[in-house]
Amino acid sequence: MSVGTSSAPGARDVRHPPAPRPGDLAELGIDPDQLPDGLVVADEHGRVICFNAAAERITAVPAADALGQRLEKALPLEDLEGRRWWQLTDPYGGLAIRVGQPERNLLLPGGREVLVSARYVRTAPTGPVRRLVVSLRDTEARRRTERSHAELIATVAHELRSPLTSVKGFTATLLAKWERFTDDQKRLMLETVDADADRVTRLIAELLDISRIDSGRLELRRQPVDMGAAVGRHIQAYVAAGLPADRFLLRLQQPLPDLWADPDKIDQVLSNLLENAVRHGEGTVTIDITPTASPREGESNENAATSVTVSDEGSGIPEESMNRVFTRFWRGSKRGGTGLGLYIVKGIVEVHGGTITVGRAPGGGAEFRFTLPVSAPAYLT
């Protein structure tokens, strides 16, 4: 006879209550008040038996007032059309096959929005509801994301309007009055259209980069990269455009480790940092390229990475703005730009497994420093 099932007189029932399932809060030693989201639990009669601290914060209802109350009174939610939520969904008297409610926006008294999802706990698949577990989340994070998207759309619309207006104006004028203009005038108009088309192309490329960075789909095509030569090409381009050669100082510390990176992406990083130094800084733009320790944790090789520092001698970045430099739409001055460049730079560096920082240069200007691990393409590892 199995233990705990004996029917003999005096036999002792040694059966134990079922052990808590893995993941139970009590088993894990977690107090409901430690949860980041609001947790409200109602019993089989619809009365609140748990109302944690996050639920208090989100609803502004004291737990002492909610505990023991009917759920619809403790948590009087309405949908966006003004219908009372618990009466509409009827968790206790509705279809017995329902297991819960997906997350959706509902309204608290006063019109405050909250994200609500619910789970119906039954003892049997179609049995009565024994527990109703409700999760509450504040909508502030979602609102920040929506504001960011709205700002991005507004910025893009503003940046596109100017070049497209120019392109449309010049092309319409040329088509309507071609014979009235001299060849030099036509060339000037077409050069302006070409420059504005390049501006639109760059903006679209920035938007695609942001999309790939935010979704984790920014792909790298690693090749050997000569960082000194890459910086040199950018300096030569500025000199060819009319800047004095002594505006730039390039210092290389040899030997540098072999660096495998995406050359196009590295050019994009260098272009943004040097353009910032030239446009917003003053004096000499100094670029230091040195071997350094890897930015990755656990790698102690002192020459396992390459560090590039770009600094200028301008007024620098205010201390209170340092923590916002790599966010979307940050602009160091009112000299144009979308404010997306440094956000993209940070994304590219981090996809390479590197780090980037900003600080004050010895000459008083801004100093950007990014470090890339040596790395290697997948087929060589």
mmCIF file of C-alpha atoms in Angstrom:
data_model
loop_
_atom_site.group_PDB
_atom_site.id
_atom_site.type_symbol
_atom_site.label_atom_id
_atom_site.label_comp_id
_atom_site.label_asym_id
_atom_site.label_seq_id
_atom_site.Cartn_x
_atom_site.Cartn_y
_atom_site.Cartn_z
ATOM 1 C CA MET A 1 0.000 0.000 0.000
ATOM 2 C CA SER A 2 1.372 3.394 -0.917
ATOM 3 C CA VAL A 3 2.359 5.816 1.767
ATOM 4 C CA GLY A 4 -0.417 8.145 2.865
ATOM 5 C CA THR A 5 -3.309 6.029 1.528
ATOM 6 C CA SER A 6 -3.631 3.478 4.335
ATOM 7 C CA SER A 7 -7.104 3.073 5.773
ATOM 8 C CA ALA A 8 -5.991 0.988 8.740
ATOM 9 C CA PRO A 9 -7.108 2.255 12.127
ATOM 10 C CA GLY A 10 -4.614 4.702 13.558
ATOM 11 C CA ALA A 11 -2.758 4.980 10.295
ATOM 12 C CA ARG A 12 -1.148 8.376 9.927
ATOM 13 C CA ASP A 13 -1.727 10.404 6.772
ATOM 14 C CA VAL A 14 1.739 11.589 5.791
ATOM 15 C CA ARG A 15 0.709 13.296 2.584
ATOM 16 C CA HIS A 16 2.171 16.786 2.133
ATOM 17 C CA PRO A 17 0.600 19.773 0.420
ATOM 18 C CA PRO A 18 1.890 20.230 -3.103
ATOM 19 C CA ALA A 19 5.181 22.072 -3.321
ATOM 20 C CA PRO A 20 5.031 25.533 -4.847
ATOM 21 C CA ARG A 21 5.581 25.505 -8.555
ATOM 22 C CA PRO A 22 8.903 26.877 -9.795
ATOM 23 C CA GLY A 23 8.507 30.603 -10.315
ATOM 24 C CA ASP A 24 6.032 31.214 -7.484
ATOM 25 C CA LEU A 25 6.789 34.561 -5.862
ATOM 26 C CA ALA A 26 6.898 33.041 -2.384
ATOM 27 C CA GLU A 27 9.344 30.372 -3.491
ATOM 28 C CA LEU A 28 11.598 32.977 -5.102
ATOM 29 C CA GLY A 29 11.473 35.148 -1.995
ATOM 30 C CA ILE A 30 9.993 38.089 -3.923
ATOM 31 C CA ASP A 31 7.544 40.458 -2.323
ATOM 32 C CA PRO A 32 4.865 41.768 -4.721
ATOM 33 C CA ASP A 33 5.935 45.283 -3.749
ATOM 34 C CA GLN A 34 9.319 44.554 -5.351
ATOM 35 C CA LEU A 35 7.769 44.063 -8.799
ATOM 36 C CA PRO A 36 8.318 46.931 -11.275
ATOM 37 C CA ASP A 37 4.780 46.672 -12.691
ATOM 38 C CA GLY A 38 1.498 47.060 -10.914
ATOM 39 C CA LEU A 39 0.006 43.763 -9.682
ATOM 40 C CA VAL A 40 -3.643 43.402 -8.642
ATOM 41 C CA VAL A 41 -5.080 40.009 -7.749
ATOM 42 C CA ALA A 42 -8.746 39.281 -7.087
ATOM 43 C CA ASP A 43 -10.095 36.055 -5.543
ATOM 44 C CA GLU A 44 -12.898 33.805 -6.814
ATOM 45 C CA HIS A 45 -15.466 36.291 -5.500
ATOM 46 C CA GLY A 46 -13.923 39.249 -7.323
ATOM 47 C CA ARG A 47 -12.475 40.860 -4.203
ATOM 48 C CA VAL A 48 -8.963 42.299 -4.239
ATOM 49 C CA ILE A 49 -6.477 40.262 -2.227
ATOM 50 C CA CYS A 50 -3.241 41.802 -3.568
ATOM 51 C CA PHE A 51 -2.522 45.412 -4.501
ATOM 52 C CA ASN A 52 1.209 46.059 -4.699
ATOM 53 C CA ALA A 53 3.196 49.277 -4.356
ATOM 54 C CA ALA A 54 3.529 49.811 -8.100
ATOM 55 C CA ALA A 55 -0.261 49.550 -8.454
ATOM 56 C CA GLU A 56 -0.604 52.202 -5.742
ATOM 57 C CA ARG A 57 1.794 54.485 -7.609
ATOM 58 C CA ILE A 58 0.136 54.005 -11.000
ATOM 59 C CA THR A 59 -3.470 54.329 -9.816
ATOM 60 C CA ALA A 60 -2.918 56.733 -6.891
ATOM 61 C CA VAL A 61 -5.159 54.417 -4.819
ATOM 62 C CA PRO A 62 -3.817 53.356 -1.393
ATOM 63 C CA ALA A 63 -3.550 49.589 -1.006
ATOM 64 C CA ALA A 64 -5.466 49.794 2.267
ATOM 65 C CA ASP A 65 -8.457 51.249 0.403
ATOM 66 C CA ALA A 66 -8.301 48.663 -2.387
ATOM 67 C CA LEU A 67 -7.817 45.439 -0.411
ATOM 68 C CA GLY A 68 -11.100 43.657 0.249
ATOM 69 C CA GLN A 69 -13.013 45.804 -2.243
ATOM 70 C CA ARG A 70 -14.738 44.491 -5.332
ATOM 71 C CA LEU A 71 -12.350 44.690 -8.285
ATOM 72 C CA GLU A 72 -14.570 47.003 -10.307
ATOM 73 C CA LYS A 73 -14.686 49.434 -7.364
ATOM 74 C CA ALA A 74 -10.978 49.254 -6.444
ATOM 75 C CA LEU A 75 -9.911 49.489 -10.093
ATOM 76 C CA PRO A 76 -12.690 51.349 -11.973
ATOM 77 C CA LEU A 77 -11.298 51.116 -15.494
ATOM 78 C CA GLU A 78 -12.974 52.362 -18.671
ATOM 79 C CA ASP A 79 -12.063 51.809 -22.297
ATOM 80 C CA LEU A 80 -11.375 54.695 -24.672
ATOM 81 C CA GLU A 81 -15.075 54.827 -25.568
ATOM 82 C CA GLY A 82 -16.153 55.322 -21.959
ATOM 83 C CA ARG A 83 -17.446 51.784 -21.294
ATOM 84 C CA ARG A 84 -16.835 50.229 -17.876
ATOM 85 C CA TRP A 85 -14.192 47.605 -18.506
ATOM 86 C CA TRP A 86 -15.047 44.905 -15.981
ATOM 87 C CA GLN A 87 -18.725 44.962 -16.899
ATOM 88 C CA LEU A 88 -17.804 44.791 -20.562
ATOM 89 C CA THR A 89 -15.389 41.858 -20.247
ATOM 90 C CA ASP A 90 -17.207 40.019 -17.409
ATOM 91 C CA PRO A 91 -14.250 37.798 -16.408
ATOM 92 C CA TYR A 92 -16.222 35.764 -13.869
ATOM 93 C CA GLY A 93 -19.418 35.218 -15.840
ATOM 94 C CA GLY A 94 -18.200 35.242 -19.439
ATOM 95 C CA LEU A 95 -17.069 32.387 -21.642
ATOM 96 C CA ALA A 96 -15.380 29.655 -19.632
ATOM 97 C CA ILE A 97 -12.738 29.084 -22.298
ATOM 98 C CA ARG A 98 -11.208 32.559 -21.959
ATOM 99 C CA VAL A 99 -7.780 32.738 -20.364
ATOM 100 C CA GLY A 100 -7.318 36.502 -20.084
ATOM 101 C CA GLN A 101 -7.182 39.871 -21.800
ATOM 102 C CA PRO A 102 -4.269 41.146 -23.937
ATOM 103 C CA GLU A 103 -2.579 44.402 -23.039
ATOM 104 C CA ARG A 104 -4.477 47.520 -24.028
ATOM 105 C CA ASN A 105 -4.878 51.178 -23.130
ATOM 106 C CA LEU A 106 -7.574 51.841 -20.528
ATOM 107 C CA LEU A 107 -8.523 54.914 -18.530
ATOM 108 C CA LEU A 108 -8.451 55.496 -14.795
ATOM 109 C CA PRO A 109 -10.781 58.026 -13.164
ATOM 110 C CA GLY A 110 -9.625 61.452 -14.240
ATOM 111 C CA GLY A 111 -8.658 60.255 -17.710
ATOM 112 C CA ARG A 112 -5.168 58.972 -16.968
ATOM 113 C CA GLU A 113 -4.123 56.208 -19.372
ATOM 114 C CA VAL A 114 -2.711 52.925 -18.137
ATOM 115 C CA LEU A 115 -1.666 49.726 -19.908
ATOM 116 C CA VAL A 116 -3.663 46.773 -18.572
ATOM 117 C CA SER A 117 -3.491 43.034 -19.195
ATOM 118 C CA ALA A 118 -5.294 40.273 -17.289
ATOM 119 C CA ARG A 119 -4.955 36.558 -16.717
ATOM 120 C CA TYR A 120 -7.813 34.280 -15.629
ATOM 121 C CA VAL A 121 -6.615 31.476 -13.365
ATOM 122 C CA ARG A 122 -8.887 28.418 -13.385
ATOM 123 C CA THR A 123 -8.556 25.114 -11.532
ATOM 124 C CA ALA A 124 -9.741 23.314 -14.665
ATOM 125 C CA PRO A 125 -9.582 24.400 -18.340
ATOM 126 C CA THR A 126 -13.254 25.394 -18.380
ATOM 127 C CA GLY A 127 -13.797 25.720 -14.648
ATOM 128 C CA PRO A 128 -14.705 28.885 -12.731
ATOM 129 C CA VAL A 129 -12.169 31.674 -12.298
ATOM 130 C CA ARG A 130 -10.291 31.169 -9.021
ATOM 131 C CA ARG A 131 -7.953 34.131 -9.375
ATOM 132 C CA LEU A 132 -7.944 37.173 -11.602
ATOM 133 C CA VAL A 133 -4.411 38.541 -12.046
ATOM 134 C CA VAL A 134 -4.150 42.057 -13.466
ATOM 135 C CA SER A 135 -0.921 43.711 -14.602
ATOM 136 C CA LEU A 136 -0.689 47.510 -14.764
ATOM 137 C CA ARG A 137 1.965 49.556 -16.529
ATOM 138 C CA ASP A 138 2.445 53.274 -16.822
ATOM 139 C CA THR A 139 2.243 54.671 -20.352
ATOM 140 C CA GLU A 140 5.061 57.186 -19.862
ATOM 141 C CA ALA A 141 7.674 55.014 -21.602
ATOM 142 C CA ARG A 142 5.369 54.522 -24.567
ATOM 143 C CA ARG A 143 4.653 58.244 -24.667
ATOM 144 C CA ARG A 144 8.382 59.004 -24.733
ATOM 145 C CA THR A 145 8.769 56.627 -27.665
ATOM 146 C CA GLU A 146 5.821 58.209 -29.447
ATOM 147 C CA ARG A 147 7.240 61.691 -28.813
ATOM 148 C CA SER A 148 10.590 60.565 -30.187
ATOM 149 C CA HIS A 149 8.914 59.218 -33.316
ATOM 150 C CA ALA A 150 6.915 62.429 -33.693
ATOM 151 C CA GLU A 151 10.089 64.509 -33.333
ATOM 152 C CA LEU A 152 11.814 62.344 -35.924
ATOM 153 C CA ILE A 153 8.955 62.816 -38.380
ATOM 154 C CA ALA A 154 8.892 66.578 -37.766
ATOM 155 C CA THR A 155 12.663 66.830 -38.198
ATOM 156 C CA VAL A 156 12.615 64.812 -41.401
ATOM 157 C CA ALA A 157 9.732 66.857 -42.805
ATOM 158 C CA HIS A 158 11.570 70.088 -42.001
ATOM 159 C CA GLU A 159 14.878 68.888 -43.443
ATOM 160 C CA LEU A 160 13.246 67.576 -46.615
ATOM 161 C CA ARG A 161 11.107 70.631 -47.255
ATOM 162 C CA SER A 162 13.990 73.030 -47.891
ATOM 163 C CA PRO A 163 15.969 71.022 -50.506
ATOM 164 C CA LEU A 164 12.848 69.721 -52.226
ATOM 165 C CA THR A 165 11.458 73.252 -52.490
ATOM 166 C CA SER A 166 14.746 74.331 -54.041
ATOM 167 C CA VAL A 167 14.815 71.395 -56.459
ATOM 168 C CA LYS A 168 11.205 71.999 -57.507
ATOM 169 C CA GLY A 169 11.730 75.744 -57.905
ATOM 170 C CA PHE A 170 14.863 75.530 -60.026
ATOM 171 C CA THR A 171 13.637 72.692 -62.244
ATOM 172 C CA ALA A 172 10.289 74.424 -62.847
ATOM 173 C CA THR A 173 12.069 77.663 -63.689
ATOM 174 C CA LEU A 174 14.483 75.973 -66.089
ATOM 175 C CA LEU A 175 11.682 74.082 -67.828
ATOM 176 C CA ALA A 176 9.546 77.198 -68.228
ATOM 177 C CA LYS A 177 12.262 79.675 -69.203
ATOM 178 C CA TRP A 178 15.174 77.610 -70.505
ATOM 179 C CA GLU A 179 16.006 79.951 -73.401
ATOM 180 C CA ARG A 180 16.184 83.043 -71.183
ATOM 181 C CA PHE A 181 19.138 81.845 -69.107
ATOM 182 C CA THR A 182 22.804 81.823 -70.014
ATOM 183 C CA ASP A 183 24.847 78.657 -69.779
ATOM 184 C CA ASP A 184 26.489 79.894 -66.562
ATOM 185 C CA GLN A 185 23.095 80.557 -64.981
ATOM 186 C CA LYS A 186 21.851 77.112 -66.000
ATOM 187 C CA ARG A 187 24.977 75.499 -64.582
ATOM 188 C CA LEU A 188 24.538 77.320 -61.251
ATOM 189 C CA MET A 189 20.916 76.183 -60.983
ATOM 190 C CA LEU A 190 21.770 72.583 -61.844
ATOM 191 C CA GLU A 191 24.654 72.547 -59.367
ATOM 192 C CA THR A 192 22.253 73.765 -56.665
ATOM 193 C CA VAL A 193 19.749 71.044 -57.587
ATOM 194 C CA ASP A 194 22.544 68.452 -57.489
ATOM 195 C CA ALA A 195 23.692 69.603 -54.036
ATOM 196 C CA ASP A 196 20.142 69.554 -52.678
ATOM 197 C CA ALA A 197 19.580 66.069 -54.122
ATOM 198 C CA ASP A 198 22.725 64.919 -52.284
ATOM 199 C CA ARG A 199 21.340 66.446 -49.092
ATOM 200 C CA VAL A 200 18.090 64.487 -49.457
ATOM 201 C CA THR A 201 20.055 61.307 -50.167
ATOM 202 C CA ARG A 202 22.143 61.780 -47.006
ATOM 203 C CA LEU A 203 19.031 62.333 -44.909
ATOM 204 C CA ILE A 204 17.398 59.165 -46.248
ATOM 205 C CA ALA A 205 20.613 57.242 -45.528
ATOM 206 C CA GLU A 206 20.566 58.572 -41.931
ATOM 207 C CA LEU A 207 16.963 57.441 -41.487
ATOM 208 C CA LEU A 208 17.790 53.962 -42.782
ATOM 209 C CA ASP A 209 20.759 53.773 -40.404
ATOM 210 C CA ILE A 210 18.586 54.790 -37.444
ATOM 211 C CA SER A 211 16.016 52.155 -38.386
ATOM 212 C CA ARG A 212 18.683 49.443 -38.582
ATOM 213 C CA ILE A 213 20.356 50.527 -35.331
ATOM 214 C CA ASP A 214 17.075 50.640 -33.390
ATOM 215 C CA SER A 215 15.999 47.229 -34.721
ATOM 216 C CA GLY A 216 19.430 45.612 -34.283
ATOM 217 C CA ARG A 217 19.737 44.929 -38.020
ATOM 218 C CA LEU A 218 22.794 47.050 -38.822
ATOM 219 C CA GLU A 219 25.036 44.655 -40.745
ATOM 220 C CA LEU A 220 28.832 44.852 -40.881
ATOM 221 C CA ARG A 221 31.103 43.749 -43.712
ATOM 222 C CA ARG A 222 34.413 43.461 -41.935
ATOM 223 C CA GLN A 223 37.631 44.051 -43.858
ATOM 224 C CA PRO A 224 41.136 45.124 -42.859
ATOM 225 C CA VAL A 225 41.002 48.860 -42.119
ATOM 226 C CA ASP A 226 44.017 51.177 -42.070
ATOM 227 C CA MET A 227 42.736 53.801 -39.636
ATOM 228 C CA GLY A 228 45.596 56.226 -40.332
ATOM 229 C CA ALA A 229 44.960 56.133 -44.074
ATOM 230 C CA ALA A 230 41.194 56.515 -43.530
ATOM 231 C CA VAL A 231 41.688 59.659 -41.438
ATOM 232 C CA GLY A 232 44.226 60.957 -43.955
ATOM 233 C CA ARG A 233 41.700 60.720 -46.790
ATOM 234 C CA HIS A 234 39.203 62.828 -44.861
ATOM 235 C CA ILE A 235 41.845 65.468 -44.082
ATOM 236 C CA GLN A 236 42.888 65.615 -47.752
ATOM 237 C CA ALA A 237 39.241 66.132 -48.753
ATOM 238 C CA TYR A 238 38.926 69.104 -46.389
ATOM 239 C CA VAL A 239 42.179 70.605 -47.667
ATOM 240 C CA ALA A 240 41.024 70.134 -51.271
ATOM 241 C CA ALA A 241 37.806 71.958 -50.326
ATOM 242 C CA GLY A 242 39.816 74.988 -49.214
ATOM 243 C CA LEU A 243 40.668 74.489 -45.529
ATOM 244 C CA PRO A 244 44.319 75.134 -44.608
ATOM 245 C CA ALA A 245 46.377 71.988 -44.076
ATOM 246 C CA ASP A 246 47.638 73.277 -40.718
ATOM 247 C CA ARG A 247 44.060 73.181 -39.403
ATOM 248 C CA PHE A 248 44.604 69.429 -38.869
ATOM 249 C CA LEU A 249 47.143 67.503 -36.810
ATOM 250 C CA LEU A 250 47.270 63.719 -37.226
ATOM 251 C CA ARG A 251 49.305 61.722 -34.717
ATOM 252 C CA LEU A 252 49.756 57.961 -35.026
ATOM 253 C CA GLN A 253 51.333 55.740 -32.420
ATOM 254 C CA GLN A 254 52.896 52.697 -34.079
ATOM 255 C CA PRO A 255 52.578 49.795 -34.270
ATOM 256 C CA LEU A 256 48.809 49.686 -34.486
ATOM 257 C CA PRO A 257 46.999 46.337 -34.208
ATOM 258 C CA ASP A 258 45.381 44.855 -37.317
ATOM 259 C CA LEU A 259 41.829 46.170 -37.310
ATOM 260 C CA TRP A 260 38.937 44.374 -38.985
ATOM 261 C CA ALA A 261 35.896 46.610 -39.371
ATOM 262 C CA ASP A 262 33.373 47.812 -41.911
ATOM 263 C CA PRO A 263 35.314 50.489 -43.857
ATOM 264 C CA ASP A 264 32.192 52.319 -45.047
ATOM 265 C CA LYS A 265 30.802 52.519 -41.515
ATOM 266 C CA ILE A 266 34.161 53.673 -40.121
ATOM 267 C CA ASP A 267 34.290 56.382 -42.796
ATOM 268 C CA GLN A 268 30.832 57.463 -41.649
ATOM 269 C CA VAL A 269 32.022 57.720 -38.030
ATOM 270 C CA LEU A 270 35.147 59.689 -38.992
ATOM 271 C CA SER A 271 33.161 61.973 -41.301
ATOM 272 C CA ASN A 272 30.704 62.895 -38.548
ATOM 273 C CA LEU A 273 33.346 63.489 -35.878
ATOM 274 C CA LEU A 274 35.632 65.536 -38.124
ATOM 275 C CA GLU A 275 32.707 67.552 -39.499
ATOM 276 C CA ASN A 276 31.611 68.363 -35.934
ATOM 277 C CA ALA A 277 35.134 69.477 -35.035
ATOM 278 C CA VAL A 278 35.475 71.644 -38.154
ATOM 279 C CA ARG A 279 31.967 73.114 -38.114
ATOM 280 C CA HIS A 280 31.425 73.625 -34.389
ATOM 281 C CA GLY A 281 34.997 73.832 -33.084
ATOM 282 C CA GLU A 282 37.860 76.243 -33.549
ATOM 283 C CA GLY A 283 41.625 76.139 -33.866
ATOM 284 C CA THR A 284 43.528 72.964 -34.670
ATOM 285 C CA VAL A 285 41.650 69.701 -35.044
ATOM 286 C CA THR A 286 43.836 66.985 -33.541
ATOM 287 C CA ILE A 287 43.355 63.305 -34.352
ATOM 288 C CA ASP A 288 45.250 60.795 -32.200
ATOM 289 C CA ILE A 289 45.295 57.121 -33.218
ATOM 290 C CA THR A 290 46.781 54.750 -30.648
ATOM 291 C CA PRO A 291 46.757 51.073 -29.705
ATOM 292 C CA THR A 292 44.870 50.429 -26.501
ATOM 293 C CA ALA A 293 43.254 47.748 -24.359
ATOM 294 C CA SER A 294 40.091 46.113 -25.621
ATOM 295 C CA PRO A 295 36.831 47.723 -24.486
ATOM 296 C CA ARG A 296 35.342 44.256 -24.029
ATOM 297 C CA GLU A 297 35.178 42.844 -20.519
ATOM 298 C CA GLY A 298 37.510 39.949 -19.862
ATOM 299 C CA GLU A 299 40.023 40.901 -22.581
ATOM 300 C CA SER A 300 43.219 42.147 -20.955
ATOM 301 C CA ASN A 301 45.501 42.371 -24.005
ATOM 302 C CA GLU A 302 46.852 45.918 -23.950
ATOM 303 C CA ASN A 303 47.064 46.113 -27.759
ATOM 304 C CA ALA A 304 43.759 44.431 -28.583
ATOM 305 C CA ALA A 305 42.026 47.581 -29.821
ATOM 306 C CA THR A 306 42.515 50.834 -31.693
ATOM 307 C CA SER A 307 41.551 54.151 -30.147
ATOM 308 C CA VAL A 308 40.804 57.313 -32.153
ATOM 309 C CA THR A 309 40.520 60.698 -30.421
ATOM 310 C CA VAL A 310 39.209 63.777 -32.258
ATOM 311 C CA SER A 311 39.572 67.077 -30.394
ATOM 312 C CA ASP A 312 39.383 70.777 -31.182
ATOM 313 C CA GLU A 313 40.181 74.073 -29.470
ATOM 314 C CA GLY A 314 36.747 75.650 -29.466
ATOM 315 C CA SER A 315 34.454 76.440 -26.575
ATOM 316 C CA GLY A 316 33.632 72.759 -26.049
ATOM 317 C CA ILE A 317 30.397 71.160 -24.935
ATOM 318 C CA PRO A 318 28.702 72.431 -21.760
ATOM 319 C CA GLU A 319 28.992 70.025 -18.858
ATOM 320 C CA GLU A 320 25.215 69.763 -18.496
ATOM 321 C CA SER A 321 24.919 68.622 -22.140
ATOM 322 C CA MET A 322 27.538 65.863 -22.007
ATOM 323 C CA ASN A 323 25.014 63.130 -21.230
ATOM 324 C CA ARG A 324 22.788 64.135 -24.168
ATOM 325 C CA VAL A 325 25.404 64.330 -26.914
ATOM 326 C CA PHE A 326 24.665 60.872 -28.336
ATOM 327 C CA THR A 327 20.886 61.142 -28.171
ATOM 328 C CA ARG A 328 18.643 61.871 -31.140
ATOM 329 C CA PHE A 329 18.258 65.499 -32.218
ATOM 330 C CA TRP A 330 21.023 66.864 -30.007
ATOM 331 C CA ARG A 331 22.654 69.886 -31.634
ATOM 332 C CA GLY A 332 25.755 71.547 -30.299
ATOM 333 C CA SER A 333 24.885 74.834 -31.974
ATOM 334 C CA LYS A 334 22.341 76.454 -34.262
ATOM 335 C CA ARG A 335 24.471 75.891 -37.347
ATOM 336 C CA GLY A 336 22.117 73.438 -39.000
ATOM 337 C CA GLY A 337 22.169 69.666 -39.108
ATOM 338 C CA THR A 338 19.568 67.094 -38.181
ATOM 339 C CA GLY A 339 21.016 66.213 -34.792
ATOM 340 C CA LEU A 340 21.120 62.536 -35.812
ATOM 341 C CA GLY A 341 24.807 62.166 -36.687
ATOM 342 C CA LEU A 342 26.253 61.417 -33.257
ATOM 343 C CA TYR A 343 23.373 59.059 -32.454
ATOM 344 C CA ILE A 344 24.310 57.073 -35.571
ATOM 345 C CA VAL A 345 28.023 57.255 -34.715
ATOM 346 C CA LYS A 346 27.382 55.708 -31.292
ATOM 347 C CA GLY A 347 25.246 52.968 -32.863
ATOM 348 C CA ILE A 348 27.933 52.089 -35.412
ATOM 349 C CA VAL A 349 30.711 51.997 -32.816
ATOM 350 C CA GLU A 350 28.681 49.790 -30.469
ATOM 351 C CA VAL A 351 27.727 47.382 -33.274
ATOM 352 C CA HIS A 352 31.476 46.923 -33.801
ATOM 353 C CA GLY A 353 31.749 46.015 -30.106
ATOM 354 C CA GLY A 354 33.416 49.306 -29.262
ATOM 355 C CA THR A 355 32.781 52.284 -27.010
ATOM 356 C CA ILE A 356 32.638 56.048 -27.533
ATOM 357 C CA THR A 357 32.929 58.871 -25.017
ATOM 358 C CA VAL A 358 32.864 62.647 -25.027
ATOM 359 C CA GLY A 359 34.743 65.025 -22.787
ATOM 360 C CA ARG A 360 36.767 68.229 -22.680
ATOM 361 C CA ALA A 361 39.965 68.421 -24.714
ATOM 362 C CA PRO A 362 43.242 69.696 -23.240
ATOM 363 C CA GLY A 363 42.863 72.785 -25.448
ATOM 364 C CA GLY A 364 39.420 73.473 -23.992
ATOM 365 C CA GLY A 365 37.299 72.200 -26.892
ATOM 366 C CA ALA A 366 35.317 69.018 -27.364
ATOM 367 C CA GLU A 367 37.027 65.630 -27.365
ATOM 368 C CA PHE A 368 35.435 62.504 -28.835
ATOM 369 C CA ARG A 369 37.170 59.186 -28.312
ATOM 370 C CA PHE A 370 36.066 55.874 -29.765
ATOM 371 C CA THR A 371 37.706 52.505 -29.294
ATOM 372 C CA LEU A 372 37.255 49.495 -31.575
ATOM 373 C CA PRO A 373 38.366 45.946 -30.704
ATOM 374 C CA VAL A 374 40.660 44.258 -33.240
ATOM 375 C CA SER A 375 37.997 41.629 -34.036
ATOM 376 C CA ALA A 376 37.969 39.542 -37.223
ATOM 377 C CA PRO A 377 35.470 38.334 -39.801
ATOM 378 C CA ALA A 378 33.470 35.230 -38.860
ATOM 379 C CA TYR A 379 35.275 32.957 -41.322
ATOM 380 C CA LEU A 380 38.618 33.643 -39.616
ATOM 381 C CA THR A 381 37.460 32.975 -36.048
#
